[in-house]
PDB file of N, CA and C in Angstrom:
ATOM      1  N   MET A  16       3.842-117.471 -13.168  1.00 75.00           N
ATOM      2  CA  MET A  16       4.470-116.768 -14.402  1.00 75.00           C
ATOM      3  C   MET A  16       4.827-116.864 -15.192  1.00 75.00           C
ATOM      4  N   LEU A  17       5.458-118.455 -15.543  1.00 77.00           N
ATOM      5  CA  LEU A  17       6.165-118.366 -16.878  1.00 77.00           C
ATOM      6  C   LEU A  17       4.776-118.658 -17.918  1.00 77.00           C
ATOM      7  N   GLU A  18       3.749-119.311 -17.383  1.00 84.00           N
ATOM      8  CA  GLU A  18       2.648-119.370 -18.109  1.00 84.00           C
ATOM      9  C   GLU A  18       2.047-117.759 -18.823  1.00 84.00           C
ATOM     10  N   ASP A  19       1.947-116.878 -17.897  1.00 79.00           N
ATOM     11  CA  ASP A  19       1.631-115.491 -18.305  1.00 79.00           C
ATOM     12  C   ASP A  19       2.837-114.711 -19.073  1.00 79.00           C
ATOM     13  N   LEU A  20       3.852-115.040 -19.181  1.00 84.00           N
ATOM     14  CA  LEU A  20       4.878-114.335 -20.007  1.00 84.00           C
ATOM     15  C   LEU A  20       4.944-115.365 -21.395  1.00 84.00           C
ATOM     16  N   ASP A  21       4.436-116.269 -21.365  1.00 84.00           N
ATOM     17  CA  ASP A  21       4.174-117.088 -22.534  1.00 84.00           C
ATOM     18  C   ASP A  21       3.373-116.944 -23.571  1.00 84.00           C
ATOM     19  N   ARG A  22       2.008-116.161 -22.752  1.00 86.00           N
ATOM     20  CA  ARG A  22       0.769-115.967 -23.219  1.00 86.00           C
ATOM     21  C   ARG A  22       1.197-114.617 -24.144  1.00 86.00           C
ATOM     22  N   ILE A  23       1.634-113.828 -23.107  1.00 86.00           N
ATOM     23  CA  ILE A  23       1.892-112.257 -23.388  1.00 86.00           C
ATOM     24  C   ILE A  23       3.187-112.333 -24.903  1.00 86.00           C
ATOM     25  N   MET A  24       3.928-113.415 -24.892  1.00 89.00           N
ATOM     26  CA  MET A  24       5.041-113.563 -25.949  1.00 89.00           C
ATOM     27  C   MET A  24       3.960-113.816 -26.801  1.00 89.00           C
ATOM     28  N   GLU A  25       3.098-114.890 -27.178  1.00 91.00           N
ATOM     29  CA  GLU A  25       2.349-115.168 -28.202  1.00 91.00           C
ATOM     30  C   GLU A  25       1.451-114.254 -28.644  1.00 91.00           C
ATOM     31  N   VAL A  26       1.126-113.017 -27.879  1.00 89.00           N
ATOM     32  CA  VAL A  26       0.472-111.992 -27.725  1.00 89.00           C
ATOM     33  C   VAL A  26       0.888-110.889 -28.997  1.00 89.00           C
ATOM     34  N   LEU A  27       2.335-110.421 -28.535  1.00 89.00           N
ATOM     35  CA  LEU A  27       3.095-109.503 -28.718  1.00 89.00           C
ATOM     36  C   LEU A  27       3.293-109.283 -30.608  1.00 89.00           C
ATOM     37  N   PRO A  28       3.522-110.571 -30.979  1.00 91.00           N
ATOM     38  CA  PRO A  28       3.825-110.375 -32.550  1.00 91.00           C
ATOM     39  C   PRO A  28       2.579-110.179 -33.494  1.00 91.00           C
ATOM     40  N   PRO A  29       1.294-110.644 -33.008  1.00 92.00           N
ATOM     41  CA  PRO A  29       0.026-110.030 -33.566  1.00 92.00           C
ATOM     42  C   PRO A  29      -0.200-108.902 -33.257  1.00 92.00           C
ATOM     43  N   LEU A  30       0.422-108.329 -32.112  1.00 91.00           N
ATOM     44  CA  LEU A  30      -0.211-106.879 -31.823  1.00 91.00           C
ATOM     45  C   LEU A  30       0.554-106.002 -32.483  1.00 91.00           C
ATOM     46  N   ALA A  31       2.053-106.455 -32.383  1.00 93.00           N
ATOM     47  CA  ALA A  31       2.970-105.516 -33.566  1.00 93.00           C
ATOM     48  C   ALA A  31       2.277-105.566 -34.765  1.00 93.00           C
ATOM     49  N   GLU A  32       1.998-106.565 -35.392  1.00 95.00           N
ATOM     50  CA  GLU A  32       1.561-106.608 -37.074  1.00 95.00           C
ATOM     51  C   GLU A  32       0.265-105.572 -37.115  1.00 95.00           C
ATOM     52  N   ARG A  33      -0.557-105.386 -36.046  1.00 95.00           N
ATOM     53  CA  ARG A  33      -1.667-104.607 -36.359  1.00 95.00           C
ATOM     54  C   ARG A  33      -1.282-103.102 -36.193  1.00 95.00           C
ATOM     55  N   ASP A  34      -0.350-102.974 -35.271  1.00 95.00           N
ATOM     56  CA  ASP A  34       0.551-101.519 -35.431  1.00 95.00           C
ATOM     57  C   ASP A  34       0.800-101.290 -36.756  1.00 95.00           C
ATOM     58  N   PHE A  35       1.618-102.055 -37.409  1.00 95.00           N
ATOM     59  CA  PHE A  35       2.172-101.911 -38.605  1.00 95.00           C
ATOM     60  C   PHE A  35       1.236-101.747 -40.046  1.00 95.00           C
ATOM     61  N   MET A  36       0.008-102.662 -39.741  1.00 97.00           N
ATOM     62  CA  MET A  36      -0.854-102.543 -40.565  1.00 97.00           C
ATOM     63  C   MET A  36      -1.655-100.904 -40.726  1.00 97.00           C
ATOM     64  N   GLU A  37      -1.739-100.721 -39.457  1.00 97.00           N
ATOM     65  CA  GLU A  37      -2.349 -99.438 -38.993  1.00 97.00           C
ATOM     66  C   GLU A  37      -0.999 -98.212 -39.476  1.00 97.00           C
ATOM     67  N   ALA A  38       0.052 -98.753 -39.159  1.00 96.00           N
ATOM     68  CA  ALA A  38       1.073 -97.441 -39.710  1.00 96.00           C
ATOM     69  C   ALA A  38       0.869 -97.632 -41.125  1.00 96.00           C
ATOM     70  N   ASP A  39       0.987 -98.451 -42.064  1.00 96.00           N
ATOM     71  CA  ASP A  39       0.650 -98.629 -43.237  1.00 96.00           C
ATOM     72  C   ASP A  39      -0.557 -97.981 -44.017  1.00 96.00           C
ATOM     73  N   ARG A  40      -1.735 -98.231 -43.365  1.00 97.00           N
ATOM     74  CA  ARG A  40      -2.997 -97.392 -43.718  1.00 97.00           C
ATOM     75  C   ARG A  40      -2.759 -95.870 -43.614  1.00 97.00           C
ATOM     76  N   LEU A  41      -2.395 -95.130 -42.255  1.00 96.00           N
ATOM     77  CA  LEU A  41      -2.170 -93.825 -42.175  1.00 96.00           C
ATOM     78  C   LEU A  41      -1.442 -93.327 -43.381  1.00 96.00           C
ATOM     79  N   GLU A  42       0.023 -94.065 -43.662  1.00 96.00           N
ATOM     80  CA  GLU A  42       0.870 -93.952 -44.834  1.00 96.00           C
ATOM     81  C   GLU A  42       0.088 -93.592 -46.062  1.00 96.00           C
ATOM     82  N   ARG A  43      -0.883 -94.805 -46.193  1.00 95.00           N
ATOM     83  CA  ARG A  43      -1.861 -94.275 -47.793  1.00 95.00           C
ATOM     84  C   ARG A  43      -2.606 -93.133 -47.738  1.00 95.00           C
ATOM     85  N   ALA A  44      -3.267 -92.884 -46.439  1.00 96.00           N
ATOM     86  CA  ALA A  44      -4.344 -91.905 -46.421  1.00 96.00           C
ATOM     87  C   ALA A  44      -3.282 -90.515 -46.175  1.00 96.00           C
ATOM     88  N   ALA A  45      -2.071 -90.672 -45.758  1.00 96.00           N
ATOM     89  CA  ALA A  45      -1.649 -89.109 -45.834  1.00 96.00           C
ATOM     90  C   ALA A  45      -0.803 -88.772 -47.376  1.00 96.00           C
ATOM     91  N   LYS A  46      -0.577 -90.093 -47.968  1.00 95.00           N
ATOM     92  CA  LYS A  46      -0.351 -89.765 -49.647  1.00 95.00           C
ATOM     93  C   LYS A  46      -1.543 -89.491 -50.453  1.00 95.00           C
ATOM     94  N   GLU A  47      -2.654 -90.002 -50.339  1.00 95.00           N
ATOM     95  CA  GLU A  47      -3.739 -89.503 -50.710  1.00 95.00           C
ATOM     96  C   GLU A  47      -4.386 -88.431 -50.414  1.00 95.00           C
ATOM     97  N   SER A  48      -4.113 -87.842 -49.162  1.00 96.00           N
ATOM     98  CA  SER A  48      -4.445 -86.582 -48.708  1.00 96.00           C
ATOM     99  C   SER A  48      -3.487 -85.296 -48.964  1.00 96.00           C
ATOM    100  N   ALA A  49      -1.979 -85.852 -49.223  1.00 95.00           N
ATOM    101  CA  ALA A  49      -1.270 -84.838 -49.653  1.00 95.00           C
ATOM    102  C   ALA A  49      -1.862 -84.787 -51.651  1.00 95.00           C
ATOM    103  N   GLN A  50      -1.845 -85.388 -52.168  1.00 94.00           N
ATOM    104  CA  GLN A  50      -2.426 -85.816 -53.693  1.00 94.00           C
ATOM    105  C   GLN A  50      -3.740 -84.921 -53.624  1.00 94.00           C
ATOM    106  N   GLY A  51      -4.299 -85.234 -53.007  1.00 94.00           N
ATOM    107  CA  GLY A  51      -5.634 -84.244 -52.886  1.00 94.00           C
ATOM    108  C   GLY A  51      -5.530 -82.570 -52.535  1.00 94.00           C
ATOM    109  N   ALA A  52      -4.749 -82.346 -51.715  1.00 95.00           N
ATOM    110  CA  ALA A  52      -4.071 -80.968 -51.658  1.00 95.00           C
ATOM    111  C   ALA A  52      -3.575 -80.484 -52.465  1.00 95.00           C
ATOM    112  N   LYS A  53      -2.534 -81.341 -53.088  1.00 95.00           N
ATOM    113  CA  LYS A  53      -1.971 -80.899 -54.469  1.00 95.00           C
ATOM    114  C   LYS A  53      -2.926 -80.240 -55.519  1.00 95.00           C
ATOM    115  N   GLU A  54      -3.886 -81.251 -55.646  1.00 95.00           N
ATOM    116  CA  GLU A  54      -4.959 -81.049 -56.909  1.00 95.00           C
ATOM    117  C   GLU A  54      -5.719 -79.849 -57.102  1.00 95.00           C
ATOM    118  N   HIS A  55      -6.079 -79.391 -55.135  1.00 95.00           N
ATOM    119  CA  HIS A  55      -6.939 -78.605 -55.205  1.00 95.00           C
ATOM    120  C   HIS A  55      -6.170 -77.295 -55.014  1.00 95.00           C
ATOM    121  N   ARG A  56      -4.950 -77.184 -54.801  1.00 95.00           N
ATOM    122  CA  ARG A  56      -3.708 -75.761 -54.766  1.00 95.00           C
ATOM    123  C   ARG A  56      -3.596 -75.605 -56.540  1.00 95.00           C
ATOM    124  N   ALA A  57      -3.742 -76.840 -57.486  1.00 94.00           N
ATOM    125  CA  ALA A  57      -3.517 -76.337 -58.655  1.00 94.00           C
ATOM    126  C   ALA A  57      -4.403 -76.156 -59.073  1.00 94.00           C
ATOM    127  N   ARG A  58      -5.926 -76.402 -59.041  1.00 92.00           N
ATOM    128  CA  ARG A  58      -7.311 -76.038 -59.447  1.00 92.00           C
ATOM    129  C   ARG A  58      -7.397 -74.300 -58.908  1.00 92.00           C
ATOM    130  N   GLY A  59      -7.368 -74.246 -57.670  1.00 93.00           N
ATOM    131  CA  GLY A  59      -7.121 -72.851 -57.008  1.00 93.00           C
ATOM    132  C   GLY A  59      -6.387 -71.642 -58.074  1.00 93.00           C
ATOM    133  N   ASN A  60      -5.077 -72.278 -58.188  1.00 94.00           N
ATOM    134  CA  ASN A  60      -4.042 -71.644 -58.938  1.00 94.00           C
ATOM    135  C   ASN A  60      -4.358 -71.340 -60.461  1.00 94.00           C
ATOM    136  N   ARG A  61      -5.411 -72.309 -60.861  1.00 91.00           N
ATOM    137  CA  ARG A  61      -5.909 -72.415 -62.486  1.00 91.00           C
ATOM    138  C   ARG A  61      -7.033 -71.379 -62.173  1.00 91.00           C
ATOM    139  N   ILE A  62      -8.043 -71.252 -61.292  1.00 90.00           N
ATOM    140  CA  ILE A  62      -9.070 -70.611 -61.095  1.00 90.00           C
ATOM    141  C   ILE A  62      -8.745 -68.791 -61.057  1.00 90.00           C
ATOM    142  N   LEU A  63      -7.849 -68.475 -60.199  1.00 91.00           N
ATOM    143  CA  LEU A  63      -7.025 -67.269 -59.901  1.00 91.00           C
ATOM    144  C   LEU A  63      -6.514 -66.538 -61.458  1.00 91.00           C
ATOM    145  N   ALA A  64      -5.923 -67.981 -62.248  1.00 89.00           N
ATOM    146  CA  ALA A  64      -5.230 -67.255 -63.226  1.00 89.00           C
ATOM    147  C   ALA A  64      -6.525 -66.634 -64.488  1.00 89.00           C
ATOM    148  N   LEU A  65      -7.777 -67.628 -64.303  1.00 86.00           N
ATOM    149  CA  LEU A  65      -8.651 -67.068 -64.903  1.00 86.00           C
ATOM    150  C   LEU A  65      -9.202 -65.679 -64.659  1.00 86.00           C
ATOM    151  N   PHE A  66      -9.441 -65.720 -63.168  1.00 87.00           N
ATOM    152  CA  PHE A  66      -9.941 -64.375 -62.721  1.00 87.00           C
ATOM    153  C   PHE A  66      -9.008 -63.323 -63.318  1.00 87.00           C
ATOM    154  N   LYS A  67      -7.661 -63.249 -63.228  1.00 84.00           N
ATOM    155  CA  LYS A  67      -6.794 -62.350 -63.976  1.00 84.00           C
ATOM    156  C   LYS A  67      -6.896 -62.129 -65.164  1.00 84.00           C
ATOM    157  N   ARG A  68      -7.492 -62.896 -65.996  1.00 81.00           N
ATOM    158  CA  ARG A  68      -7.792 -62.447 -67.386  1.00 81.00           C
ATOM    159  C   ARG A  68      -8.577 -62.307 -67.521  1.00 81.00           C
ATOM    160  N   TYR A  69      -9.659 -61.493 -66.955  1.00 78.00           N
ATOM    161  CA  TYR A  69     -11.007 -60.893 -67.241  1.00 78.00           C
ATOM    162  C   TYR A  69     -11.158 -60.267 -68.071  1.00 78.00           C
ATOM    163  N   ASP A  70     -10.250 -59.378 -68.169  1.00 76.00           N
ATOM    164  CA  ASP A  70     -10.069 -58.395 -69.707  1.00 76.00           C
ATOM    165  C   ASP A  70     -10.341 -59.045 -70.935  1.00 76.00           C
ATOM    166  N   ARG A  71      -9.428 -60.211 -71.213  1.00 72.00           N
ATOM    167  CA  ARG A  71      -9.596 -60.916 -72.219  1.00 72.00           C
ATOM    168  C   ARG A  71     -10.802 -61.497 -72.342  1.00 72.00           C
ATOM    169  N   LEU A  72     -11.713 -61.721 -71.546  1.00 72.00           N
ATOM    170  CA  LEU A  72     -13.039 -62.485 -71.485  1.00 72.00           C
ATOM    171  C   LEU A  72     -13.869 -61.662 -71.954  1.00 72.00           C
ATOM    172  N   VAL A  73     -13.835 -60.329 -71.675  1.00 72.00           N
ATOM    173  CA  VAL A  73     -14.911 -59.288 -71.664  1.00 72.00           C
ATOM    174  C   VAL A  73     -14.600 -58.555 -73.057  1.00 72.00           C
ATOM    175  N   VAL A  74     -13.734 -58.565 -73.577  1.00 70.00           N
ATOM    176  CA  VAL A  74     -13.504 -58.351 -74.960  1.00 70.00           C
ATOM    177  C   VAL A  74     -14.366 -58.842 -76.092  1.00 70.00           C
ATOM    178  N   GLY A  75     -15.296 -58.290 -76.379  1.00 65.00           N
ATOM    179  CA  GLY A  75     -16.252 -58.718 -77.489  1.00 65.00           C
ATOM    180  C   GLY A  75     -17.421 -59.321 -77.284  1.00 65.00           C
ATOM    181  N   ILE A  76     -17.840 -59.247 -75.614  1.00 69.00           N
ATOM    182  CA  ILE A  76     -18.649 -60.185 -75.436  1.00 69.00           C
ATOM    183  C   ILE A  76     -20.218 -59.503 -75.457  1.00 69.00           C
ATOM    184  N   ASP A  77     -19.926 -58.429 -75.532  1.00 68.00           N
ATOM    185  CA  ASP A  77     -21.646 -57.855 -75.917  1.00 68.00           C
ATOM    186  C   ASP A  77     -21.877 -57.701 -77.347  1.00 68.00           C
ATOM    187  N   SER A  78     -20.832 -58.061 -78.343  1.00 71.00           N
ATOM    188  CA  SER A  78     -20.925 -57.721 -79.641  1.00 71.00           C
ATOM    189  C   SER A  78     -21.607 -58.604 -80.459  1.00 71.00           C
ATOM    190  N   ILE A  79     -22.074 -59.824 -79.600  1.00 72.00           N
ATOM    191  CA  ILE A  79     -22.795 -61.027 -80.274  1.00 72.00           C
ATOM    192  C   ILE A  79     -24.462 -61.124 -79.419  1.00 72.00           C
ATOM    193  N   PRO A  80     -25.314 -60.444 -80.523  1.00 74.00           N
ATOM    194  CA  PRO A  80     -26.613 -60.544 -80.157  1.00 74.00           C
ATOM    195  C   PRO A  80     -27.080 -61.847 -79.372  1.00 74.00           C
ATOM    196  N   GLY A  81     -28.150 -61.848 -78.367  1.00 75.00           N
ATOM    197  CA  GLY A  81     -28.637 -63.115 -78.048  1.00 75.00           C
ATOM    198  C   GLY A  81     -27.883 -64.257 -77.192  1.00 75.00           C
ATOM    199  N   ILE A  82     -26.923 -63.446 -76.596  1.00 73.00           N
ATOM    200  CA  ILE A  82     -25.660 -64.163 -75.990  1.00 73.00           C
ATOM    201  C   ILE A  82     -25.991 -63.562 -74.493  1.00 73.00           C
ATOM    202  N   PHE A  83     -26.335 -63.991 -73.213  1.00 76.00           N
ATOM    203  CA  PHE A  83     -26.718 -63.449 -72.018  1.00 76.00           C
ATOM    204  C   PHE A  83     -25.815 -63.923 -70.793  1.00 76.00           C
ATOM    205  N   ASN A  84     -24.718 -64.692 -71.262  1.00 81.00           N
ATOM    206  CA  ASN A  84     -24.091 -65.234 -69.938  1.00 81.00           C
ATOM    207  C   ASN A  84     -22.540 -66.087 -70.663  1.00 81.00           C
ATOM    208  N   LEU A  85     -21.688 -66.325 -70.001  1.00 81.00           N
ATOM    209  CA  LEU A  85     -20.657 -66.575 -70.144  1.00 81.00           C
ATOM    210  C   LEU A  85     -20.355 -67.954 -70.809  1.00 81.00           C
ATOM    211  N   ALA A  86     -21.163 -68.819 -70.618  1.00 84.00           N
ATOM    212  CA  ALA A  86     -21.374 -69.961 -71.073  1.00 84.00           C
ATOM    213  C   ALA A  86     -21.660 -70.382 -72.424  1.00 84.00           C
ATOM    214  N   ASP A  87     -22.763 -69.452 -72.541  1.00 85.00           N
ATOM    215  CA  ASP A  87     -23.000 -69.440 -73.980  1.00 85.00           C
ATOM    216  C   ASP A  87     -21.950 -68.516 -74.701  1.00 85.00           C
ATOM    217  N   TYR A  88     -21.463 -67.716 -74.490  1.00 83.00           N
ATOM    218  CA  TYR A  88     -20.325 -66.902 -75.253  1.00 83.00           C
ATOM    219  C   TYR A  88     -19.228 -67.854 -75.515  1.00 83.00           C
ATOM    220  N   ILE A  89     -18.677 -68.403 -74.363  1.00 84.00           N
ATOM    221  CA  ILE A  89     -17.955 -69.508 -74.697  1.00 84.00           C
ATOM    222  C   ILE A  89     -18.239 -70.684 -75.780  1.00 84.00           C
ATOM    223  N   ALA A  90     -19.574 -71.237 -75.721  1.00 86.00           N
ATOM    224  CA  ALA A  90     -20.268 -72.215 -76.814  1.00 86.00           C
ATOM    225  C   ALA A  90     -19.900 -71.482 -77.868  1.00 86.00           C
ATOM    226  N   GLU A  91     -20.410 -70.070 -78.139  1.00 85.00           N
ATOM    227  CA  GLU A  91     -20.622 -69.243 -79.679  1.00 85.00           C
ATOM    228  C   GLU A  91     -19.366 -69.292 -79.773  1.00 85.00           C
ATOM    229  N   VAL A  92     -18.190 -68.986 -79.710  1.00 85.00           N
ATOM    230  CA  VAL A  92     -16.848 -68.416 -80.063  1.00 85.00           C
ATOM    231  C   VAL A  92     -15.901 -69.247 -79.844  1.00 85.00           C
ATOM    232  N   GLY A  93     -16.181 -70.206 -78.872  1.00 87.00           N
ATOM    233  CA  GLY A  93     -14.980 -71.455 -78.824  1.00 87.00           C
ATOM    234  C   GLY A  93     -13.932 -70.951 -77.541  1.00 87.00           C
ATOM    235  N   ALA A  94     -13.822 -71.907 -77.031  1.00 87.00           N
ATOM    236  CA  ALA A  94     -12.731 -71.408 -75.721  1.00 87.00           C
ATOM    237  C   ALA A  94     -11.342 -71.074 -76.378  1.00 87.00           C
ATOM    238  N   GLN A  95     -10.683 -71.794 -77.434  1.00 88.00           N
ATOM    239  CA  GLN A  95      -9.361 -71.493 -77.839  1.00 88.00           C
ATOM    240  C   GLN A  95      -9.482 -70.106 -78.345  1.00 88.00           C
ATOM    241  N   ALA A  96     -10.447 -69.568 -78.625  1.00 83.00           N
ATOM    242  CA  ALA A  96     -10.681 -68.162 -79.483  1.00 83.00           C
ATOM    243  C   ALA A  96     -10.356 -67.291 -78.118  1.00 83.00           C
ATOM    244  N   LEU A  97     -11.167 -67.342 -76.928  1.00 82.00           N
ATOM    245  CA  LEU A  97     -10.582 -66.606 -76.010  1.00 82.00           C
ATOM    246  C   LEU A  97      -9.450 -67.197 -74.910  1.00 82.00           C
ATOM    247  N   GLY A  98      -8.520 -67.983 -75.766  1.00 83.00           N
ATOM    248  CA  GLY A  98      -7.250 -68.209 -74.732  1.00 83.00           C
ATOM    249  C   GLY A  98      -7.495 -69.141 -73.852  1.00 83.00           C
ATOM    250  N   LEU A  99      -8.653 -69.854 -73.897  1.00 86.00           N
ATOM    251  CA  LEU A  99      -8.935 -71.044 -72.598  1.00 86.00           C
ATOM    252  C   LEU A  99      -8.686 -72.308 -73.375  1.00 86.00           C
ATOM    253  N   ASP A 100      -8.092 -73.147 -72.169  1.00 89.00           N
ATOM    254  CA  ASP A 100      -8.153 -74.589 -72.739  1.00 89.00           C
ATOM    255  C   ASP A 100      -9.589 -75.252 -72.105  1.00 89.00           C
ATOM    256  N   ASP A 101     -10.016 -76.668 -72.356  1.00 89.00           N
ATOM    257  CA  ASP A 101     -11.245 -76.833 -72.151  1.00 89.00           C
ATOM    258  C   ASP A 101     -11.449 -77.081 -70.439  1.00 89.00           C
ATOM    259  N   GLU A 102     -10.499 -77.559 -69.902  1.00 89.00           N
ATOM    260  CA  GLU A 102     -10.691 -77.362 -68.169  1.00 89.00           C
ATOM    261  C   GLU A 102     -10.725 -75.834 -68.011  1.00 89.00           C
ATOM    262  N   ASP A 103     -10.330 -74.619 -68.469  1.00 89.00           N
ATOM    263  CA  ASP A 103     -10.753 -73.391 -68.143  1.00 89.00           C
ATOM    264  C   ASP A 103     -12.237 -73.061 -68.388  1.00 89.00           C
ATOM    265  N   ALA A 104     -12.654 -73.751 -69.577  1.00 87.00           N
ATOM    266  CA  ALA A 104     -13.823 -73.783 -69.833  1.00 87.00           C
ATOM    267  C   ALA A 104     -14.748 -74.231 -68.861  1.00 87.00           C
ATOM    268  N   GLU A 105     -14.451 -75.246 -68.826  1.00 89.00           N
ATOM    269  CA  GLU A 105     -15.339 -76.143 -67.610  1.00 89.00           C
ATOM    270  C   GLU A 105     -15.496 -75.519 -66.486  1.00 89.00           C
ATOM    271  N   LEU A 106     -14.119 -74.917 -65.759  1.00 89.00           N
ATOM    272  CA  LEU A 106     -14.394 -74.165 -64.751  1.00 89.00           C
ATOM    273  C   LEU A 106     -15.117 -72.871 -64.420  1.00 89.00           C
ATOM    274  N   LEU A 107     -15.283 -72.076 -65.744  1.00 85.00           N
ATOM    275  CA  LEU A 107     -16.062 -71.005 -65.822  1.00 85.00           C
ATOM    276  C   LEU A 107     -17.517 -71.505 -65.889  1.00 85.00           C
ATOM    277  N   ARG A 108     -17.863 -72.348 -66.550  1.00 86.00           N
ATOM    278  CA  ARG A 108     -19.316 -72.806 -66.599  1.00 86.00           C
ATOM    279  C   ARG A 108     -19.804 -73.320 -65.363  1.00 86.00           C
ATOM    280  N   TYR A 109     -18.873 -74.140 -64.478  1.00 88.00           N
ATOM    281  CA  TYR A 109     -19.345 -74.355 -63.114  1.00 88.00           C
ATOM    282  C   TYR A 109     -19.344 -73.393 -62.263  1.00 88.00           C
ATOM    283  N   ALA A 110     -18.285 -72.217 -62.489  1.00 87.00           N
ATOM    284  CA  ALA A 110     -18.550 -70.937 -61.615  1.00 87.00           C
ATOM    285  C   ALA A 110     -20.087 -70.572 -62.314  1.00 87.00           C
ATOM    286  N   GLY A 111     -20.326 -70.632 -63.302  1.00 84.00           N
ATOM    287  CA  GLY A 111     -21.398 -69.417 -63.840  1.00 84.00           C
ATOM    288  C   GLY A 111     -22.496 -70.366 -63.434  1.00 84.00           C
ATOM    289  N   ALA A 112     -22.644 -71.701 -63.164  1.00 83.00           N
ATOM    290  CA  ALA A 112     -23.838 -72.353 -62.628  1.00 83.00           C
ATOM    291  C   ALA A 112     -24.102 -72.314 -61.060  1.00 83.00           C
ATOM    292  N   LEU A 113     -22.756 -71.649 -60.409  1.00 82.00           N
ATOM    293  CA  LEU A 113     -22.942 -71.693 -59.020  1.00 82.00           C
ATOM    294  C   LEU A 113     -24.398 -70.548 -58.382  1.00 82.00           C
TER     295      LEU A 113
END
């Protein structure tokens, strides 16, 4: 019985260490997941803001001959002229390619 108890006492610290390591891994994964969720939420908000600026995007879009899509229009007049930053322009190009 004492031998069995001694063996169990030898096993317990490594067992606890394994659980602590798993807890650390799960905490890191949770932080990464939370950061990813924040990034996706921010991108979703940015996309909705672009959607709400539709009127600004269509002003003058028909005035340039040879322009058949929004990506070409942005390239022709420049993102800043449309009130867009580089990330907005990239999102619109990405959406246009879908």
